[in-house]
Each structure stands twice: as C-alpha cells, then as structure tokens.
PDB file of C-alpha atoms and ligand atoms in Angstrom:
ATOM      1  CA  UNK A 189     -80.387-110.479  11.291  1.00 68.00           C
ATOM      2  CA  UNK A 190     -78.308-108.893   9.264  1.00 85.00           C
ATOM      3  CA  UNK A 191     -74.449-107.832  10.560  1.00 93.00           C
ATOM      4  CA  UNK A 192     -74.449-103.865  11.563  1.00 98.00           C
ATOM      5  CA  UNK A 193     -71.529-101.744   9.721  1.00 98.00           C
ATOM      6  CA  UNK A 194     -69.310 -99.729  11.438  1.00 98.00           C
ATOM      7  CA  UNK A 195     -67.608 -96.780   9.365  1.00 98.00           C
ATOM      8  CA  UNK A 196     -64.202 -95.265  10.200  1.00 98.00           C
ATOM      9  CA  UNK A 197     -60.065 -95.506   9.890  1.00 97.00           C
ATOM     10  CA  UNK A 198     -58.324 -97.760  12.108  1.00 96.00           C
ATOM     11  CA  UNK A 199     -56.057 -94.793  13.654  1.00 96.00           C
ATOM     12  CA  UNK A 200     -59.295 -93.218  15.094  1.00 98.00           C
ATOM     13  CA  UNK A 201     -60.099 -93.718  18.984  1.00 98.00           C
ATOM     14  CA  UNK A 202     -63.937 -92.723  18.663  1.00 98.00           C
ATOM     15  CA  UNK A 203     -64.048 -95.699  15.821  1.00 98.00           C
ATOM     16  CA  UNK A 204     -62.231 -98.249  18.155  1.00 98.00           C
ATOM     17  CA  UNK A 205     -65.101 -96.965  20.971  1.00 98.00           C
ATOM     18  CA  UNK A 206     -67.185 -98.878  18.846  1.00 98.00           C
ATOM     19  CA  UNK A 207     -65.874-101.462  17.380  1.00 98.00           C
ATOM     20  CA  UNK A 208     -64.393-102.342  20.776  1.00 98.00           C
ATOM     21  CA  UNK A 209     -67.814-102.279  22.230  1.00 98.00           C
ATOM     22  CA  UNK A 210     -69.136-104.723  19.901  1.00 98.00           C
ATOM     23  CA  UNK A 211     -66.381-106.648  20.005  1.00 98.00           C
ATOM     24  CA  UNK A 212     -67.153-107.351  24.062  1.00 98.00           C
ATOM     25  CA  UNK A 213     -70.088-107.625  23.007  1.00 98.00           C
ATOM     26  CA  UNK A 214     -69.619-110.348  20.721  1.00 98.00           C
ATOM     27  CA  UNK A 215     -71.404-108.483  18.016  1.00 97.00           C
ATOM     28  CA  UNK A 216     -69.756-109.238  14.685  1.00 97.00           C
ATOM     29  CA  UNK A 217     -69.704-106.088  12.541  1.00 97.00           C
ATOM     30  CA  UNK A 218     -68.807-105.297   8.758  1.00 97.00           C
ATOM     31  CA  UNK A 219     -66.319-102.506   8.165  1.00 98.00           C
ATOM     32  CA  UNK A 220     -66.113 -99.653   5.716  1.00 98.00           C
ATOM     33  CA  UNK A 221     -62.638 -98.168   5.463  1.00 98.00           C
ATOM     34  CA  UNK A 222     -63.211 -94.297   5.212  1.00 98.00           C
ATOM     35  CA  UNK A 223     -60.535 -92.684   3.634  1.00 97.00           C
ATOM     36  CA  UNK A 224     -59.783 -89.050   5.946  1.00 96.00           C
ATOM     37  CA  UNK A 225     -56.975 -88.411   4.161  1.00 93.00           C
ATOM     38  CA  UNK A 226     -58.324 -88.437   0.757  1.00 96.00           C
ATOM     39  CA  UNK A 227     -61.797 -86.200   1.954  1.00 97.00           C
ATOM     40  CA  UNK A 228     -64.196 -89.470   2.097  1.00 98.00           C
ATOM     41  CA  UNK A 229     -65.541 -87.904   4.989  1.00 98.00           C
ATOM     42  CA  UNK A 230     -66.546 -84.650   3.476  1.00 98.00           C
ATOM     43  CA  UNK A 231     -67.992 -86.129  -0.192  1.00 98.00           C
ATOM     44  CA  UNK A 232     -72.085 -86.834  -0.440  1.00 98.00           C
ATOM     45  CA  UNK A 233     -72.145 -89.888  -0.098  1.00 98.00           C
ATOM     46  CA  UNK A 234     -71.016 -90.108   3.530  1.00 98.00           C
ATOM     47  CA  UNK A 235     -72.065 -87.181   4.847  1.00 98.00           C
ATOM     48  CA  UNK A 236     -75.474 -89.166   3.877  1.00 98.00           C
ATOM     49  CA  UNK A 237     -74.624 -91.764   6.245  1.00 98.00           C
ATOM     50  CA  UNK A 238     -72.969 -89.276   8.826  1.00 98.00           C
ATOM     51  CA  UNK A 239     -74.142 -84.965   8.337  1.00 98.00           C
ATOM     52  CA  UNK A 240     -71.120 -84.597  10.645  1.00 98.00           C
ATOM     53  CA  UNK A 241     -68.580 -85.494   8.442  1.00 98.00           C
ATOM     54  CA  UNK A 242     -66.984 -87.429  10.837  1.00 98.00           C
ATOM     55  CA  UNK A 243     -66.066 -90.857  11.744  1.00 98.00           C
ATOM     56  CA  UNK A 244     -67.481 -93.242  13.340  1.00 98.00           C
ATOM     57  CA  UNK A 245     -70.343 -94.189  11.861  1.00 98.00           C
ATOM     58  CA  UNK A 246     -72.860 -96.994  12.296  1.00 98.00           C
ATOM     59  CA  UNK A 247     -75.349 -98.888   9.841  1.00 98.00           C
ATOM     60  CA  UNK A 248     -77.844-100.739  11.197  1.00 98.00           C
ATOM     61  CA  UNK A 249     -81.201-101.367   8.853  1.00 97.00           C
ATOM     62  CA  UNK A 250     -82.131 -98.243   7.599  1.00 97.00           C
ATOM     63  CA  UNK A 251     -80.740 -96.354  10.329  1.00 98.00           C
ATOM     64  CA  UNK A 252     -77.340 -94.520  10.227  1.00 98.00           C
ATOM     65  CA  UNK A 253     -76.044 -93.733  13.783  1.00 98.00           C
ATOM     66  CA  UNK A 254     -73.381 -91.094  14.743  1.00 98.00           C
ATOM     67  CA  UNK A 255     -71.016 -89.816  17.724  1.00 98.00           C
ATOM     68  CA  UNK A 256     -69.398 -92.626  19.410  1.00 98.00           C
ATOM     69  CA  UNK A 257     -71.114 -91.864  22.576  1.00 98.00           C
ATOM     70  CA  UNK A 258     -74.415 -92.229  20.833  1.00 98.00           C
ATOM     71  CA  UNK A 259     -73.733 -95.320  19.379  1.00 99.00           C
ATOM     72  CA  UNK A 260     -72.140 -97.090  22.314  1.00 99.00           C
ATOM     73  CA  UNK A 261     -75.376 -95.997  24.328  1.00 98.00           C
ATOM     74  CA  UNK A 262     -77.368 -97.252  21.088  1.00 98.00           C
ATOM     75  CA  UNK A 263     -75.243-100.760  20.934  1.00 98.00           C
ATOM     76  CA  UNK A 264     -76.018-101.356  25.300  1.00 98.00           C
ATOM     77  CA  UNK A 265     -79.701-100.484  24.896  1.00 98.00           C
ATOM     78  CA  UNK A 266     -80.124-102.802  21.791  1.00 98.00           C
ATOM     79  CA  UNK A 267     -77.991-105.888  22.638  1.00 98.00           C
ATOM     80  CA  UNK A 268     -78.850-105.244  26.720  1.00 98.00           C
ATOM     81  CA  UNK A 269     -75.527-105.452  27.495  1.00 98.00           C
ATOM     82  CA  UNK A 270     -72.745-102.583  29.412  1.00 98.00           C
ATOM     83  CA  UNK A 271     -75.340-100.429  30.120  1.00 98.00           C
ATOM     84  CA  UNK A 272     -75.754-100.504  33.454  1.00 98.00           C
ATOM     85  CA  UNK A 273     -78.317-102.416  35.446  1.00 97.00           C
ATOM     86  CA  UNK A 274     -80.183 -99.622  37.041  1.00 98.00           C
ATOM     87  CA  UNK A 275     -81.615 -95.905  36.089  1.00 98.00           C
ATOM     88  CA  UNK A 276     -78.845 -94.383  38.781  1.00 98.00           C
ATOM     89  CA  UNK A 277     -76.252 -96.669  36.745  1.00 98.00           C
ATOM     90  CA  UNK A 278     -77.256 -95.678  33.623  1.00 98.00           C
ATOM     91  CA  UNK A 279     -77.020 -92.201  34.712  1.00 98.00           C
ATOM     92  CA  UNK A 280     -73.720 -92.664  35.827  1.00 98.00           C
ATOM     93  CA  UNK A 281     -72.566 -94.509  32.565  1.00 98.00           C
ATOM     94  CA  UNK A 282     -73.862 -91.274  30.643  1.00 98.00           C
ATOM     95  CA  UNK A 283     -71.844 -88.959  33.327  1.00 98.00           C
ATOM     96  CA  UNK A 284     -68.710 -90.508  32.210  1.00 98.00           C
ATOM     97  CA  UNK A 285     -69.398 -90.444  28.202  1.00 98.00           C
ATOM     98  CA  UNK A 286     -69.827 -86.906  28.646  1.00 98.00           C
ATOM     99  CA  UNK A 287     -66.806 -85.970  31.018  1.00 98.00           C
ATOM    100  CA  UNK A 288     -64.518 -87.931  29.007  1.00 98.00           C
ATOM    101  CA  UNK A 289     -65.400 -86.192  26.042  1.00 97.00           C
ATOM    102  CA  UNK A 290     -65.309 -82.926  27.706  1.00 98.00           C
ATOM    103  CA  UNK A 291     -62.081 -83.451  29.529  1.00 98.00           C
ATOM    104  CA  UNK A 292     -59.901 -86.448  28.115  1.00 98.00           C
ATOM    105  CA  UNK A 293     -60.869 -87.407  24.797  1.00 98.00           C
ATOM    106  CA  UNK A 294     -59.269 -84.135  22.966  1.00 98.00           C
ATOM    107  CA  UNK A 295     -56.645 -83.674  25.669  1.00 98.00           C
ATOM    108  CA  UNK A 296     -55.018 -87.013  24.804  1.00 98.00           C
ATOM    109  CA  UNK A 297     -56.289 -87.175  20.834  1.00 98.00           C
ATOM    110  CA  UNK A 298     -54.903 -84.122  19.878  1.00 97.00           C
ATOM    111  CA  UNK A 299     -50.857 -84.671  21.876  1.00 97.00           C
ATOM    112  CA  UNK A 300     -50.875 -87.986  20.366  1.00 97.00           C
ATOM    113  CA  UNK A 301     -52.232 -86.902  16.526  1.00 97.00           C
ATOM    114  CA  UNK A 302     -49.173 -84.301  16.830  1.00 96.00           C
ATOM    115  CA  UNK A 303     -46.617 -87.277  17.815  1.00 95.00           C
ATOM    116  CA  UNK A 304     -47.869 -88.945  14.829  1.00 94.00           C
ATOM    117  CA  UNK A 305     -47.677 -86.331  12.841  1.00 92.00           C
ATOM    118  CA  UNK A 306     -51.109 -85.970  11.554  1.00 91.00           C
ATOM    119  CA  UNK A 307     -51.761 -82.395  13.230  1.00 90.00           C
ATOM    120  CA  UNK A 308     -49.196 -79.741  13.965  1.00 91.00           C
ATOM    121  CA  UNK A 309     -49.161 -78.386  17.426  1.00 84.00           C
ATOM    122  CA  UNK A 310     -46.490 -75.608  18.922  1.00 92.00           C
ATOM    123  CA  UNK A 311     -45.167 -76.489  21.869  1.00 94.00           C
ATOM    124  CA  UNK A 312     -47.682 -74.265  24.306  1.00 96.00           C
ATOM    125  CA  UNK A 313     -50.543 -76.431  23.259  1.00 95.00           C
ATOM    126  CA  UNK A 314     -49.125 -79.365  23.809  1.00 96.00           C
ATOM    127  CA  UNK A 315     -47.921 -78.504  27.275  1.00 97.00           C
ATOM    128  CA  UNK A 316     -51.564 -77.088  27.553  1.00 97.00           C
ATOM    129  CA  UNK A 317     -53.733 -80.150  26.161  1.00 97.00           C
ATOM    130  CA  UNK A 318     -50.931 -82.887  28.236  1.00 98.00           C
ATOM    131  CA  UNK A 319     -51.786 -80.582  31.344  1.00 98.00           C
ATOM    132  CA  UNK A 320     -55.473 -81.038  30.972  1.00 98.00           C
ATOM    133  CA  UNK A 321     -55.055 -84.498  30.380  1.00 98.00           C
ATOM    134  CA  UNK A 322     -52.678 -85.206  33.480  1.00 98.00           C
ATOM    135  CA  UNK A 323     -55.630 -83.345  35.482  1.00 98.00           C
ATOM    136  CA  UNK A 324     -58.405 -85.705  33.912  1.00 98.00           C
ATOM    137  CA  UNK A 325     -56.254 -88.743  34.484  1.00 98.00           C
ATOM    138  CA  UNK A 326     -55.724 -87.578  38.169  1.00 98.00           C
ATOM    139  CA  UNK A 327     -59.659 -87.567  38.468  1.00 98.00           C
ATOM    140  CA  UNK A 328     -60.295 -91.125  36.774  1.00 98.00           C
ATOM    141  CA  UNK A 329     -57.289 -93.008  39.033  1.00 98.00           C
ATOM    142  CA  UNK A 330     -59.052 -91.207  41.847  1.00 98.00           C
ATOM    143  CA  UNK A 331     -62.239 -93.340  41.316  1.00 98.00           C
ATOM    144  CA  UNK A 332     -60.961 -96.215  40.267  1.00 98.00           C
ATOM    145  CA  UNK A 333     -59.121 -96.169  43.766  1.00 98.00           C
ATOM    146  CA  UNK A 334     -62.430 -97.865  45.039  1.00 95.00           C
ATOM    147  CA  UNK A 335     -64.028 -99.700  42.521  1.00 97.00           C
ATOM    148  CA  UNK A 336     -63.027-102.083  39.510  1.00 98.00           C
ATOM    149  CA  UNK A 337     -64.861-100.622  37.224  1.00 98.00           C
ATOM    150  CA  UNK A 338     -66.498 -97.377  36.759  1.00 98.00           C
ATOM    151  CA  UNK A 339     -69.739 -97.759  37.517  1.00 98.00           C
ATOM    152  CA  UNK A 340     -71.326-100.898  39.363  1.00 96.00           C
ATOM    153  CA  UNK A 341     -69.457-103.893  39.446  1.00 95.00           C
ATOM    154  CA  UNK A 342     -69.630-104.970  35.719  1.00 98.00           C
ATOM    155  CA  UNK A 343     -67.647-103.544  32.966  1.00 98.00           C
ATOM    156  CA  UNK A 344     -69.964-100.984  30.994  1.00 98.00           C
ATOM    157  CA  UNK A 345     -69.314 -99.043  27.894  1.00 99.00           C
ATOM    158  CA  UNK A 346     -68.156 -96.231  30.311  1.00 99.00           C
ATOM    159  CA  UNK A 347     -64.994 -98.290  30.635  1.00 99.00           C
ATOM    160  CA  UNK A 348     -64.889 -98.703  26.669  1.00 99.00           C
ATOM    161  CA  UNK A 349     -65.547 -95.087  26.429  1.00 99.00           C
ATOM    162  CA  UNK A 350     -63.021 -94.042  28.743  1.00 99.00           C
ATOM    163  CA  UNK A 351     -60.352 -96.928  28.176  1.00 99.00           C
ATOM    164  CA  UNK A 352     -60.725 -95.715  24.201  1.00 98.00           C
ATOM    165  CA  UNK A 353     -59.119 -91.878  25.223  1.00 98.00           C
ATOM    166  CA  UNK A 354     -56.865 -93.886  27.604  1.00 98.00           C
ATOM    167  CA  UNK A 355     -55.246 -96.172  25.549  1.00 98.00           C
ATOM    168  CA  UNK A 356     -53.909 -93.836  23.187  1.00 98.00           C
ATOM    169  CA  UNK A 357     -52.177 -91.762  26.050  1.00 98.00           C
ATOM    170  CA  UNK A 358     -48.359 -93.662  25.879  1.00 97.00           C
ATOM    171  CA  UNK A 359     -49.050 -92.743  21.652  1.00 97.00           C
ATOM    172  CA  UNK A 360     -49.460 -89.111  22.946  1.00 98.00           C
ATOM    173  CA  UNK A 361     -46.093 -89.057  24.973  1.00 97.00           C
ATOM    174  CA  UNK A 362     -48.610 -89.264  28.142  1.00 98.00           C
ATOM    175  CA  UNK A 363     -47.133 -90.927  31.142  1.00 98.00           C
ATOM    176  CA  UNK A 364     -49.437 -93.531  32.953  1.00 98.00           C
ATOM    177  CA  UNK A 365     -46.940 -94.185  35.675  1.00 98.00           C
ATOM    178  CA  UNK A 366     -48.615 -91.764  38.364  1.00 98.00           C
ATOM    179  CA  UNK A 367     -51.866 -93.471  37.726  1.00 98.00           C
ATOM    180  CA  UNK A 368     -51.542 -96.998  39.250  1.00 98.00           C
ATOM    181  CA  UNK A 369     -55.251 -97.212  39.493  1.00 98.00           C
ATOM    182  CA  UNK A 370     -56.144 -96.585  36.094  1.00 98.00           C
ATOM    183  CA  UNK A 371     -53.359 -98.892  35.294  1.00 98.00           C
ATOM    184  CA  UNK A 372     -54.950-102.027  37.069  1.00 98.00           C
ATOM    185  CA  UNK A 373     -58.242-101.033  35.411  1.00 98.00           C
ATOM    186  CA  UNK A 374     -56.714-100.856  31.858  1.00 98.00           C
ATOM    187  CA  UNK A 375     -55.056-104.571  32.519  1.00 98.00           C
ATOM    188  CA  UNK A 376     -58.820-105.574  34.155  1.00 98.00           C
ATOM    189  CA  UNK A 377     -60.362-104.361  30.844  1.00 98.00           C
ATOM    190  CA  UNK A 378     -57.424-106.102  28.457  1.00 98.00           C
ATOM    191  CA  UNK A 379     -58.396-109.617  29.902  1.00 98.00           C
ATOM    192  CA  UNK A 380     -62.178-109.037  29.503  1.00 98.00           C
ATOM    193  CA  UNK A 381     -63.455-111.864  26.931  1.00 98.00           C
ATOM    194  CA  UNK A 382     -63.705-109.897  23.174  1.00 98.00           C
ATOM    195  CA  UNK A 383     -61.431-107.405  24.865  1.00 98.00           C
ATOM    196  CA  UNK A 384     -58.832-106.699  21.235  1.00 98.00           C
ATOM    197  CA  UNK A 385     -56.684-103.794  21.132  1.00 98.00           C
ATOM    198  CA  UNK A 386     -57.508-101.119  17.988  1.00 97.00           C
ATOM    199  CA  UNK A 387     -55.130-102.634  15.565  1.00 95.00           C
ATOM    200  CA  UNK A 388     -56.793-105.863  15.948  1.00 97.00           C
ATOM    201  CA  UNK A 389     -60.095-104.677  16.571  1.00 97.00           C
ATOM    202  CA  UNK A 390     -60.587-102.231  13.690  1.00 96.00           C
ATOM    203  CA  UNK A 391     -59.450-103.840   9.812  1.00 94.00           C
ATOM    204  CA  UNK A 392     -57.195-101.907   7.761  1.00 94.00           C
ATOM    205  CA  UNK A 393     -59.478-101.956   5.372  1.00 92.00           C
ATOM    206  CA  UNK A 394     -63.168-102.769   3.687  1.00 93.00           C
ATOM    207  CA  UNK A 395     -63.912-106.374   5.913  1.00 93.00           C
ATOM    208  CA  UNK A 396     -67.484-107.854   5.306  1.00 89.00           C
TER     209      UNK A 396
HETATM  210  N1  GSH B 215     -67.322 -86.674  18.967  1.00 78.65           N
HETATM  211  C1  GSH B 215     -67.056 -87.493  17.805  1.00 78.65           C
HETATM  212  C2  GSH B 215     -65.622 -87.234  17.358  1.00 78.65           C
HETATM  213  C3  GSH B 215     -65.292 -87.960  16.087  1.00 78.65           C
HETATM  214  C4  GSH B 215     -63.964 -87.504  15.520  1.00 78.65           C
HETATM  215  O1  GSH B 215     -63.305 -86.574  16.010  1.00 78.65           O
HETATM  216  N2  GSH B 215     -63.554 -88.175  14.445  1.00 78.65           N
HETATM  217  C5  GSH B 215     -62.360 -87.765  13.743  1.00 78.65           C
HETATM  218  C6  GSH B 215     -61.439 -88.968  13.513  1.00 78.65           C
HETATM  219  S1  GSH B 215     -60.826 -89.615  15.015  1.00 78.65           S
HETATM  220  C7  GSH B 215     -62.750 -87.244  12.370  1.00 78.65           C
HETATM  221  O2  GSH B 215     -63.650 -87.758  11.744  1.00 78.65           O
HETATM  222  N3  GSH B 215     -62.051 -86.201  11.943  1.00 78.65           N
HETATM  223  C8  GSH B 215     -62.281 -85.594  10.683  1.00 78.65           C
HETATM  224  C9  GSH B 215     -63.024 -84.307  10.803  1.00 78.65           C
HETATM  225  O3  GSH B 215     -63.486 -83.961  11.902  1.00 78.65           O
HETATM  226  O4  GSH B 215     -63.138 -83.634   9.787  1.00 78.65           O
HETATM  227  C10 GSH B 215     -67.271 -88.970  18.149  1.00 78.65           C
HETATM  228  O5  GSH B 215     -67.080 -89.329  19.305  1.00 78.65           O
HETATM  229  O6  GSH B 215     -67.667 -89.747  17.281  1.00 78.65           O
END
C-alpha cells in the first residue's frame, strides 16, 4: 500500500490536525511543502488537488481529500482508529470538529497569525477574537473537568482536532493558566505514543 500524502506549510494548525492524526496513528505519510506565500495554493495545479485553495490536503490513490475535519474523520474510518467506538461516540466526535471550528479554531488562528506577523489585526479584533477564544476555552476546561478525554475514554481525533486550535493559543498571546483542565488534557495528549508537536510533526519541506 502505497504511503498517503499530506499537503500543507508547517506553520498551519489545520495541516498539523492531520499530520498529527496520522502520526498517533502510526500512519507514515509523504509531504508536499505548499508554498502560501508564493500563491501555490491558488495556481492549477493545486487547486486540482484541493478547489478550495487551501491547505491541508490529502492524497490517497486517486482520491484528493480536503478540510481537516474531513480528513481526520476520513483517516479514523479508514485505519479504524480515534473514531469513537459507538454511533453516540461518533456523534459526539463530529460535535466537537464542528464547535471547534465554529468557536476556537479562528479565535486562536487569527490572534496568533497577527503575533507572528502574517495578518494585520487592530487592536479591537484582537481583543474581540482573544474574547471569543477565552469563552470557548472556558467551555472545553468545563468538560474536561470530568473526563480525560473528550469523548469516551480513548483519545479520538476530537482531541487532535481540538488540541490542534489549542496548542497554538500561548503563540497567540492566549493565557492557558485559568484552564487547569485543559491543561492536564494537553499534557495527557503530549505523552500519547506518536504524540509530536507541529515542528516535528510537519517537515519543513518536500519529505517522501
Ligand atoms: N477549514 C479549513 C481551513 C484551512 C485553512 O484555513 N488553511 C489556511 C492555512 S492554515 C490556508 O490555506 N490559507 C490560505 C487561504 O485561505 O487562502 C481546514 O480545516 O482545512
């Protein structure tokens, strides 16, 4: 079987989603460094891989996988792994793909892109997306109060999802210290086996 290729820049969370899923996983994957700042993303011959124009994306075969929700959903039903064990789990793992996207994904992405200077911000919409965040963050440490992981007792890519927004918050000036909860969960996740943290996970570069 040949090795699946993930497409995307090493600075980008949604790319480390997946990579960092496979990686648990124990999937090995071949890279494809896509230049962002030059327009790779934008020219034909990606947006024939992704019509989004936007990174991630995933090779397997023929087919050519987008959205890093998608694709962690795709990698757990494939490889039967993270996924959850039953239909109410599996429905649970999809609730939090599509409240972190909703809620913390942009509120912590965009605070954190404007500390690194790849996206101006005033000050207003920083105070405005850090709010938001703080309010998401509030939520998750809320249900991790009771349980290890976020849904069942397993790790499932909810956690990658969710821990790939997360771990970007200190990057985005973001305080964790109010959240001892999410915290404990973060160091639960960072001693998983495969666990690798996105400059180790995700190559600099073309990698076969
Ligand atoms: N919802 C998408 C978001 C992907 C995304 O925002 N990717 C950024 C890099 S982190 C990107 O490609 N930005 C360039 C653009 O949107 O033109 C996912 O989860 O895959």
């Amino acid at each position: 079987m040949s090795k699946m290729t993930l497409y995307g820049i090493w600075l980008s969370g949604p790319t480390y989603k997946a990579g960092l899923a496979m990686s648990l996983m124990g999937q090995p994957f071949a890279y494809k460094h896509v230049d962002l700042r030059a327009g790779a993303h934008k020219q034909p011959e990606y947006l024939a891989i992704n019509r989004f124009g936007q990174v991630p994306a995933l090779v397997d075969g023929d087919l050519k996988l987008c959205q890093s929700g998608s694709i962690l959903l795709y990698l757990a039903e494939k490889f039967g792994k993270m996924g959850g064990k039953t239909p109410e789990e599996k429905a649970r793992v999809r609730e939090w793909l599509f409240w972190e996207f909703d809620r913390l994904a942009p509120n912590v992405y965009r605070p954190r892109a404007m500390k690194r200077g790849f996206m101006k911000l005033d000050d207003n919409l920083y105070a405005l997306y850090t709010t938001n965040a703080n309010d998401a963050l509030k939520v998750l440490d809320g249900a991790l109060a009771t349980s290890k992981f976020l849904v069942g007792s397993e790790p499932t890519i909810a956690d990658v999802a969710v821990y790939g927004d997360v771990a970007y918050a200190t990057e985005a000036a973001i305080d964790l210290s109010p959240y001892p909860n999410v915290k404990g969960w973060m160091e639960r996740l960072e001693k998983l086996p495969g666990f690798k943290p996105y400059e180790d996970v995700l190559p600099k570069q073309d990698a076969a």
